[in-house]
Coordinates of C-alpha atoms and ligand atoms in Angstrom, one line a residue:
M1 CA 0.0 0.0 0.0
T2 CA 1.2 3.5 -0.8
A3 CA 1.0 6.5 1.5
L4 CA -1.4 8.0 -0.9
H5 CA -3.6 4.9 -0.7
D6 CA -4.0 5.4 3.1
I7 CA -4.7 9.2 2.7
L8 CA -7.4 8.5 0.0
A9 CA -8.9 5.6 2.0
A10 CA -9.3 7.8 5.1
Q11 CA -10.9 10.6 3.1
I12 CA -13.4 8.1 1.5
A13 CA -14.2 6.6 4.9
R14 CA -15.0 10.2 6.1
Q15 CA -16.7 11.7 3.1
G16 CA -17.9 8.8 0.9
P17 CA -16.8 7.8 -2.6
M18 CA -14.9 10.3 -4.8
S19 CA -15.2 10.9 -8.6
I20 CA -12.6 9.4 -11.0
A21 CA -11.5 13.0 -11.6
E22 CA -10.8 13.7 -8.0
Y23 CA -9.0 10.4 -7.8
M24 CA -6.9 11.0 -10.9
A25 CA -6.0 14.5 -9.8
A26 CA -4.8 13.2 -6.4
C27 CA -2.8 10.4 -8.0
L28 CA -1.0 12.7 -10.5
L29 CA -0.6 15.9 -8.6
H30 CA -0.9 15.4 -4.9
P31 CA 1.7 17.8 -3.6
K32 CA 3.6 15.2 -1.6
H33 CA 2.7 11.8 -3.1
G34 CA 1.5 12.6 -6.6
Y35 CA 3.0 10.8 -9.6
Y36 CA 4.2 14.0 -11.3
S37 CA 5.1 15.8 -8.1
T38 CA 7.6 13.2 -7.1
K39 CA 9.5 11.9 -10.1
D40 CA 10.6 12.1 -13.7
P41 CA 8.6 9.3 -15.3
L42 CA 9.9 9.7 -18.9
G43 CA 12.4 7.6 -20.8
A44 CA 13.9 4.2 -20.7
A45 CA 14.5 4.2 -16.9
G46 CA 11.1 5.7 -16.3
D47 CA 7.6 4.3 -16.7
F48 CA 6.8 5.4 -20.3
T49 CA 8.3 7.1 -23.3
T50 CA 6.9 9.7 -25.6
A51 CA 7.3 10.7 -29.3
P52 CA 9.9 13.5 -28.7
E53 CA 11.9 11.0 -26.5
I54 CA 11.8 8.5 -29.3
S55 CA 13.3 10.7 -32.0
Q56 CA 14.5 14.3 -32.6
M57 CA 12.5 14.2 -35.8
F58 CA 9.2 14.7 -34.0
G59 CA 10.1 18.1 -32.5
E60 CA 12.0 19.2 -35.6
L61 CA 9.0 18.7 -37.9
L62 CA 6.4 20.1 -35.4
G63 CA 8.7 23.1 -34.8
L64 CA 8.9 23.8 -38.6
S65 CA 5.1 23.5 -39.0
L66 CA 4.5 26.0 -36.2
A67 CA 7.1 28.4 -37.5
Q68 CA 5.6 28.2 -41.1
S69 CA 2.2 29.1 -39.5
W70 CA 3.9 32.1 -37.8
L71 CA 5.3 33.2 -41.3
D72 CA 1.9 32.6 -42.9
Q73 CA 0.3 34.9 -40.4
G74 CA 2.8 37.7 -41.2
A75 CA 5.5 36.9 -38.6
P76 CA 3.9 38.8 -35.7
A77 CA 6.5 40.2 -33.2
P78 CA 6.7 39.8 -30.3
F79 CA 4.9 36.5 -29.8
T80 CA 4.6 33.8 -27.2
L81 CA 6.0 30.4 -27.9
A82 CA 4.4 28.1 -25.4
E83 CA 4.3 24.4 -24.4
L84 CA 1.8 22.6 -22.2
G85 CA 3.4 19.8 -20.1
P86 CA 6.9 20.0 -21.6
G87 CA 8.2 16.9 -19.8
R88 CA 12.0 16.9 -20.0
G89 CA 12.1 19.9 -22.4
T90 CA 13.2 17.6 -25.3
L91 CA 10.4 18.5 -27.7
M92 CA 10.9 22.3 -27.2
A93 CA 14.7 21.9 -27.5
D94 CA 14.3 20.1 -30.8
M95 CA 11.7 22.7 -32.1
L96 CA 14.0 25.6 -31.2
R97 CA 17.1 24.0 -32.8
A98 CA 15.1 23.2 -36.0
T99 CA 13.8 26.8 -36.3
R100 CA 17.1 28.6 -35.8
G101 CA 17.2 29.3 -39.6
V102 CA 13.7 30.8 -39.7
P103 CA 14.4 34.6 -40.1
G104 CA 13.2 36.6 -37.1
F105 CA 11.5 33.7 -35.3
H106 CA 14.0 33.4 -32.4
N107 CA 14.3 37.2 -32.0
A108 CA 10.5 37.6 -31.7
L109 CA 9.7 34.8 -29.4
S110 CA 9.4 34.7 -25.6
L111 CA 9.2 31.1 -24.2
H112 CA 6.5 30.1 -21.8
L113 CA 6.1 26.7 -20.2
V114 CA 3.0 25.4 -18.4
E115 CA 4.2 22.7 -16.0
A116 CA 2.9 21.3 -12.7
S117 CA 5.8 19.1 -11.8
A118 CA 8.8 20.4 -9.8
P119 CA 11.2 17.7 -10.9
L120 CA 10.3 18.2 -14.6
R121 CA 10.5 22.1 -14.3
A122 CA 14.1 21.5 -13.1
A123 CA 14.8 19.3 -16.1
Q124 CA 13.3 21.9 -18.4
A125 CA 15.4 24.7 -16.8
E126 CA 18.5 22.8 -17.5
R127 CA 17.6 21.9 -21.1
L128 CA 16.2 25.3 -22.2
Q129 CA 18.3 27.7 -20.1
E130 CA 19.6 29.7 -23.1
Y131 CA 16.0 30.7 -23.9
A132 CA 15.2 32.0 -20.4
P133 CA 11.7 30.3 -20.1
H134 CA 8.9 31.6 -17.9
W135 CA 6.9 29.0 -16.1
H136 CA 3.2 29.0 -15.4
D137 CA 0.9 26.8 -13.2
S138 CA -2.0 27.4 -15.7
V139 CA -2.6 28.6 -19.2
D140 CA -4.7 31.4 -17.8
T141 CA -1.6 33.5 -17.0
L142 CA 0.0 33.2 -20.5
P143 CA 0.5 36.6 -22.1
Q144 CA -2.3 38.3 -24.1
A145 CA -0.2 38.2 -27.3
P146 CA 0.0 36.1 -30.5
L147 CA 0.3 32.6 -29.2
F148 CA 2.1 29.7 -31.0
L149 CA 1.7 26.6 -28.8
I150 CA 2.4 22.9 -28.7
A151 CA 1.0 20.2 -26.4
N152 CA 2.1 16.6 -26.8
E153 CA 0.5 14.1 -24.3
F154 CA -0.7 16.9 -22.0
F155 CA -4.5 16.6 -22.3
D156 CA -4.5 12.9 -21.6
A157 CA -3.2 13.6 -18.1
L158 CA -6.1 15.9 -17.2
P159 CA -8.7 14.4 -14.8
I160 CA -11.8 12.8 -16.5
R161 CA -15.2 11.8 -15.1
Q162 CA -16.9 8.6 -16.2
F163 CA -20.6 8.0 -16.7
Q164 CA -22.5 4.8 -17.5
R165 CA -25.7 5.1 -19.4
D166 CA -28.8 3.9 -17.5
G167 CA -32.1 4.7 -19.2
A168 CA -32.3 8.4 -19.7
G169 CA -29.8 9.0 -16.9
W170 CA -26.2 8.2 -16.0
R171 CA -24.5 6.4 -13.2
E172 CA -21.2 8.0 -12.3
R173 CA -18.2 5.7 -11.8
V174 CA -16.6 6.6 -8.4
V175 CA -13.9 5.3 -6.2
G176 CA -15.1 3.8 -2.9
L177 CA -13.8 1.3 -0.3
Q178 CA -14.2 -2.4 -0.1
D179 CA -12.4 -4.3 2.7
G180 CA -10.1 -1.3 3.1
Q181 CA -9.1 -1.4 -0.6
L182 CA -9.9 1.4 -3.1
T183 CA -12.5 -0.1 -5.4
P184 CA -14.5 1.4 -8.3
G185 CA -18.3 1.5 -8.1
L186 CA -21.3 3.3 -9.5
T187 CA -23.6 5.9 -8.1
D188 CA -27.4 5.8 -8.6
A189 CA -28.6 7.0 -12.0
A190 CA -29.2 10.8 -12.4
P191 CA -29.7 13.1 -15.4
Q192 CA -26.5 14.9 -16.6
A193 CA -27.2 18.1 -18.5
A194 CA -23.6 18.0 -20.0
L195 CA -24.4 14.6 -21.6
E196 CA -27.7 15.5 -23.2
Q197 CA -26.5 15.0 -26.7
R198 CA -24.8 11.7 -25.9
L199 CA -28.3 10.2 -25.3
E200 CA -28.5 10.1 -29.1
D201 CA -25.5 7.9 -29.8
T202 CA -25.3 5.6 -26.7
H203 CA -27.1 2.6 -25.3
D204 CA -27.8 1.3 -21.8
G205 CA -24.5 0.2 -20.2
D206 CA -22.3 2.4 -22.5
L207 CA -19.6 4.3 -20.7
V208 CA -18.7 7.9 -21.7
E209 CA -16.0 10.2 -20.4
T210 CA -16.0 14.0 -19.9
C211 CA -13.0 16.3 -19.2
T212 CA -14.0 19.7 -18.0
P213 CA -10.4 20.9 -17.3
A214 CA -9.3 20.0 -20.9
R215 CA -12.1 22.1 -22.3
A216 CA -11.2 25.0 -20.1
V217 CA -7.6 24.9 -21.3
A218 CA -8.7 24.7 -24.9
E219 CA -11.0 27.8 -24.4
S220 CA -8.2 29.8 -22.8
V221 CA -5.8 29.0 -25.7
A222 CA -8.5 29.6 -28.4
T223 CA -9.4 33.0 -27.0
R224 CA -5.8 34.2 -27.3
I225 CA -5.6 32.8 -30.9
A226 CA -8.8 34.4 -31.9
Q227 CA -7.9 37.8 -30.4
H228 CA -4.2 38.0 -31.1
G229 CA -3.4 35.4 -33.8
G230 CA -1.3 32.2 -33.5
A231 CA -1.8 28.5 -33.7
A232 CA -1.8 25.5 -31.4
L233 CA -0.7 22.0 -32.3
I234 CA -2.3 19.4 -30.1
V235 CA -1.1 15.8 -30.2
D236 CA -2.5 13.0 -28.1
Y237 CA -4.1 9.6 -28.1
G238 CA -7.8 9.5 -28.4
D239 CA -10.5 9.9 -31.0
W240 CA -13.1 12.3 -32.3
R241 CA -15.7 11.2 -29.7
S242 CA -15.2 9.2 -26.5
L243 CA -16.9 5.9 -26.0
G244 CA -15.8 3.2 -23.4
D245 CA -13.5 3.1 -20.4
T246 CA -10.1 4.5 -21.5
L247 CA -8.6 5.1 -18.0
Q248 CA -5.2 3.4 -18.0
A249 CA -2.4 3.1 -15.6
I250 CA 1.2 2.5 -16.7
A251 CA 4.1 1.6 -14.5
E252 CA 7.5 0.4 -15.7
H253 CA 6.4 0.4 -19.3
S254 CA 3.4 -2.0 -18.7
A255 CA -0.3 -1.7 -17.9
A256 CA -1.2 -1.7 -14.2
N257 CA -4.5 -1.6 -12.3
P258 CA -5.4 2.1 -11.9
F259 CA -6.7 1.5 -8.3
T260 CA -4.0 -0.5 -6.6
H261 CA -1.0 1.8 -6.3
P262 CA -2.2 5.4 -6.4
G263 CA 0.6 7.9 -7.0
Q264 CA 3.0 5.2 -8.3
A265 CA 1.7 4.7 -11.8
D266 CA 0.9 7.2 -14.6
L267 CA -2.8 7.6 -15.1
T268 CA -4.2 8.8 -18.5
A269 CA -7.3 8.7 -20.5
H270 CA -8.0 9.1 -24.2
V271 CA -8.8 12.6 -25.4
D272 CA -12.3 13.3 -26.8
F273 CA -11.3 15.8 -29.5
E274 CA -14.8 16.7 -30.5
A275 CA -15.6 17.9 -26.9
L276 CA -12.2 19.7 -26.9
V277 CA -12.6 21.8 -30.0
T278 CA -16.2 22.1 -31.0
D279 CA -17.5 25.7 -31.0
L280 CA -14.3 27.4 -29.8
P281 CA -13.8 31.0 -30.8
C282 CA -11.1 30.1 -33.3
A283 CA -11.0 27.5 -36.2
H284 CA -9.8 23.9 -35.9
S285 CA -8.2 21.6 -38.4
R286 CA -9.3 18.1 -39.2
L287 CA -8.3 15.5 -36.7
T288 CA -5.3 13.7 -38.4
P289 CA -3.5 10.5 -37.5
Q290 CA 0.1 11.3 -36.3
G291 CA 1.6 9.0 -38.9
V292 CA -0.2 10.9 -41.7
F293 CA 0.7 14.3 -40.3
L294 CA 4.4 13.4 -39.9
E295 CA 4.6 11.9 -43.5
R296 CA 3.1 15.1 -44.9
L297 CA 5.7 17.1 -43.1
G298 CA 8.4 15.0 -44.7
I299 CA 9.6 12.6 -42.0
T300 CA 10.8 10.1 -44.5
Q301 CA 13.1 12.5 -46.2
R302 CA 14.3 13.8 -42.8
A303 CA 14.9 10.2 -41.7
Q304 CA 16.9 9.4 -44.8
A305 CA 19.1 12.5 -44.4
L306 CA 19.8 11.6 -40.7
A307 CA 20.5 8.0 -41.7
Q308 CA 23.5 9.1 -43.9
K309 CA 25.5 9.8 -40.8
L310 CA 24.6 6.7 -38.9
S311 CA 25.7 3.0 -38.9
G312 CA 25.3 -0.2 -36.9
A313 CA 23.1 -0.1 -33.8
A314 CA 22.5 3.7 -34.1
L315 CA 21.1 3.2 -37.6
E316 CA 18.9 0.3 -36.5
S317 CA 17.5 2.3 -33.7
H318 CA 16.9 5.3 -35.9
I319 CA 15.0 3.1 -38.4
A320 CA 12.9 1.6 -35.6
A321 CA 12.1 5.1 -34.2
H322 CA 10.8 6.3 -37.6
A323 CA 8.5 3.2 -37.8
R324 CA 7.4 3.7 -34.1
L325 CA 6.3 7.3 -34.7
T326 CA 4.5 6.6 -38.0
H327 CA 3.4 3.0 -38.3
P328 CA -0.4 2.4 -37.9
Q329 CA 0.3 -0.5 -35.6
E330 CA 2.6 1.6 -33.4
M331 CA 2.0 5.3 -32.6
G332 CA 0.9 6.3 -36.1
S333 CA -2.8 6.0 -35.8
V334 CA -3.8 5.9 -32.1
F335 CA -2.1 9.2 -31.7
K336 CA -3.7 12.1 -33.5
C337 CA -3.0 15.7 -34.2
I338 CA -5.3 18.7 -34.4
A339 CA -4.6 22.4 -34.8
L340 CA -6.3 25.5 -33.6
Y341 CA -5.8 28.7 -35.7
P342 CA -7.6 32.0 -36.4
K343 CA -10.8 31.9 -38.4
G344 CA -10.0 32.8 -42.0
A345 CA -6.3 31.8 -41.7
T346 CA -4.8 28.5 -43.1
P347 CA -4.0 25.7 -40.8
P348 CA -0.3 24.9 -40.0
P349 CA 1.3 22.7 -42.7
G350 CA 0.5 19.0 -42.5
L351 CA -3.2 19.6 -41.5
D352 CA -6.3 20.2 -43.5
P353 CA -9.0 22.8 -42.7
Ligands
SAH401 N1 5.1 16.6 -23.5 C1 6.1 15.8 -22.9 C2 5.7 15.2 -21.6 C3 4.3 14.4 -21.6 S1 4.0 13.8 -20.0 C4 6.6 14.7 -23.9 O1 5.9 14.6 -24.9 O2 7.5 14.0 -23.6 C5 2.8 15.0 -19.4 C6 3.4 16.3 -19.0 O3 2.3 17.2 -18.5 C7 4.4 16.3 -17.9 O4 5.3 17.4 -18.1 C8 3.5 16.6 -16.6 O5 4.2 17.1 -15.5 C9 2.6 17.7 -17.2 N2 1.3 17.9 -16.5 C10 0.4 16.9 -16.2 N3 -0.7 17.4 -15.7 C11 -0.5 18.8 -15.6 C12 -1.3 19.9 -15.2 N4 -2.5 19.7 -14.7 N5 -0.8 21.1 -15.3 C13 0.5 21.3 -15.8 N6 1.3 20.3 -16.3 C14 0.8 19.1 -16.2

């Protein structure tokens, strides 16, 4: 049992079951025992890896797409270059290196990072020192200025609620106690105004997920883009519309039970892109599989150019990384990309309106 297990069990014994959202937030961000508060989970020695940790090509191509969007919008200066949940700073470092040759881009940018984790802020500080980043606890304090933003595997870490359809109402999935163990259960059925439109496409017993914090972040970003210009590239796993239980725990690179070791495993859920981007004050691109997006940006040519300088094990691992990022059986299709951009503008390269 973890320390956080005992804290949450005591709270449930006092106050009754908690929502999946409350549970997820505690597991990830509890100030003393939360997963992101206590360790650097990324990379081979950690619990999971991400696209920018797999290959430099990911950050290079996304950086060039965002910089082209900046040029297409008339190279506004000054502007905010921002990242949500920058992890070790690898993606931003690759983006910045790749955009050095874009005239005026580096002179005009000021770098802003939204990050909750103290250990990861320290890693970012080391990696991105020369760009003098500003850190934020929330998107709401990002400057009111043109905003070019990237978020890879950020929205999947935000707390979801889960609801199971029961007639015209919904039973919420909650975390309670059974024999002293944290155990999922269901509340009684009740109407849910926010799920009104999901009565049309679901049946009894279907489970749907909502993520109010994700929508709030998207609105805050979209408002800046609509008012000041800019673009956001959002990459995450998920689909256009949520259906089914996608809460998952990962520890040491394999799946774990989300309820047994709170605070010790990464907890994520798939992103419902429809709920994230519909009716925002700015435009959004089509939702596009990561593999398709990277191919359109020229990942194969970039991979070939990098391969020229490699041999042996380094070459093998470079070829494997290319496949891992783009292949439909790997990260190429479960991961998807969508852009936010001003109404009337064109989307960043690689994405269709
Ligand atoms: N983008 C990085 C890291 C992804 S892991 C990469 O692709 O490698 C998720 C990141 O989001 C971590 O940096 C984590 O600390 C951060 N994060 C999670 N929840 C957050 C929250 N509510 N507010 C700010 N940052 C958060």
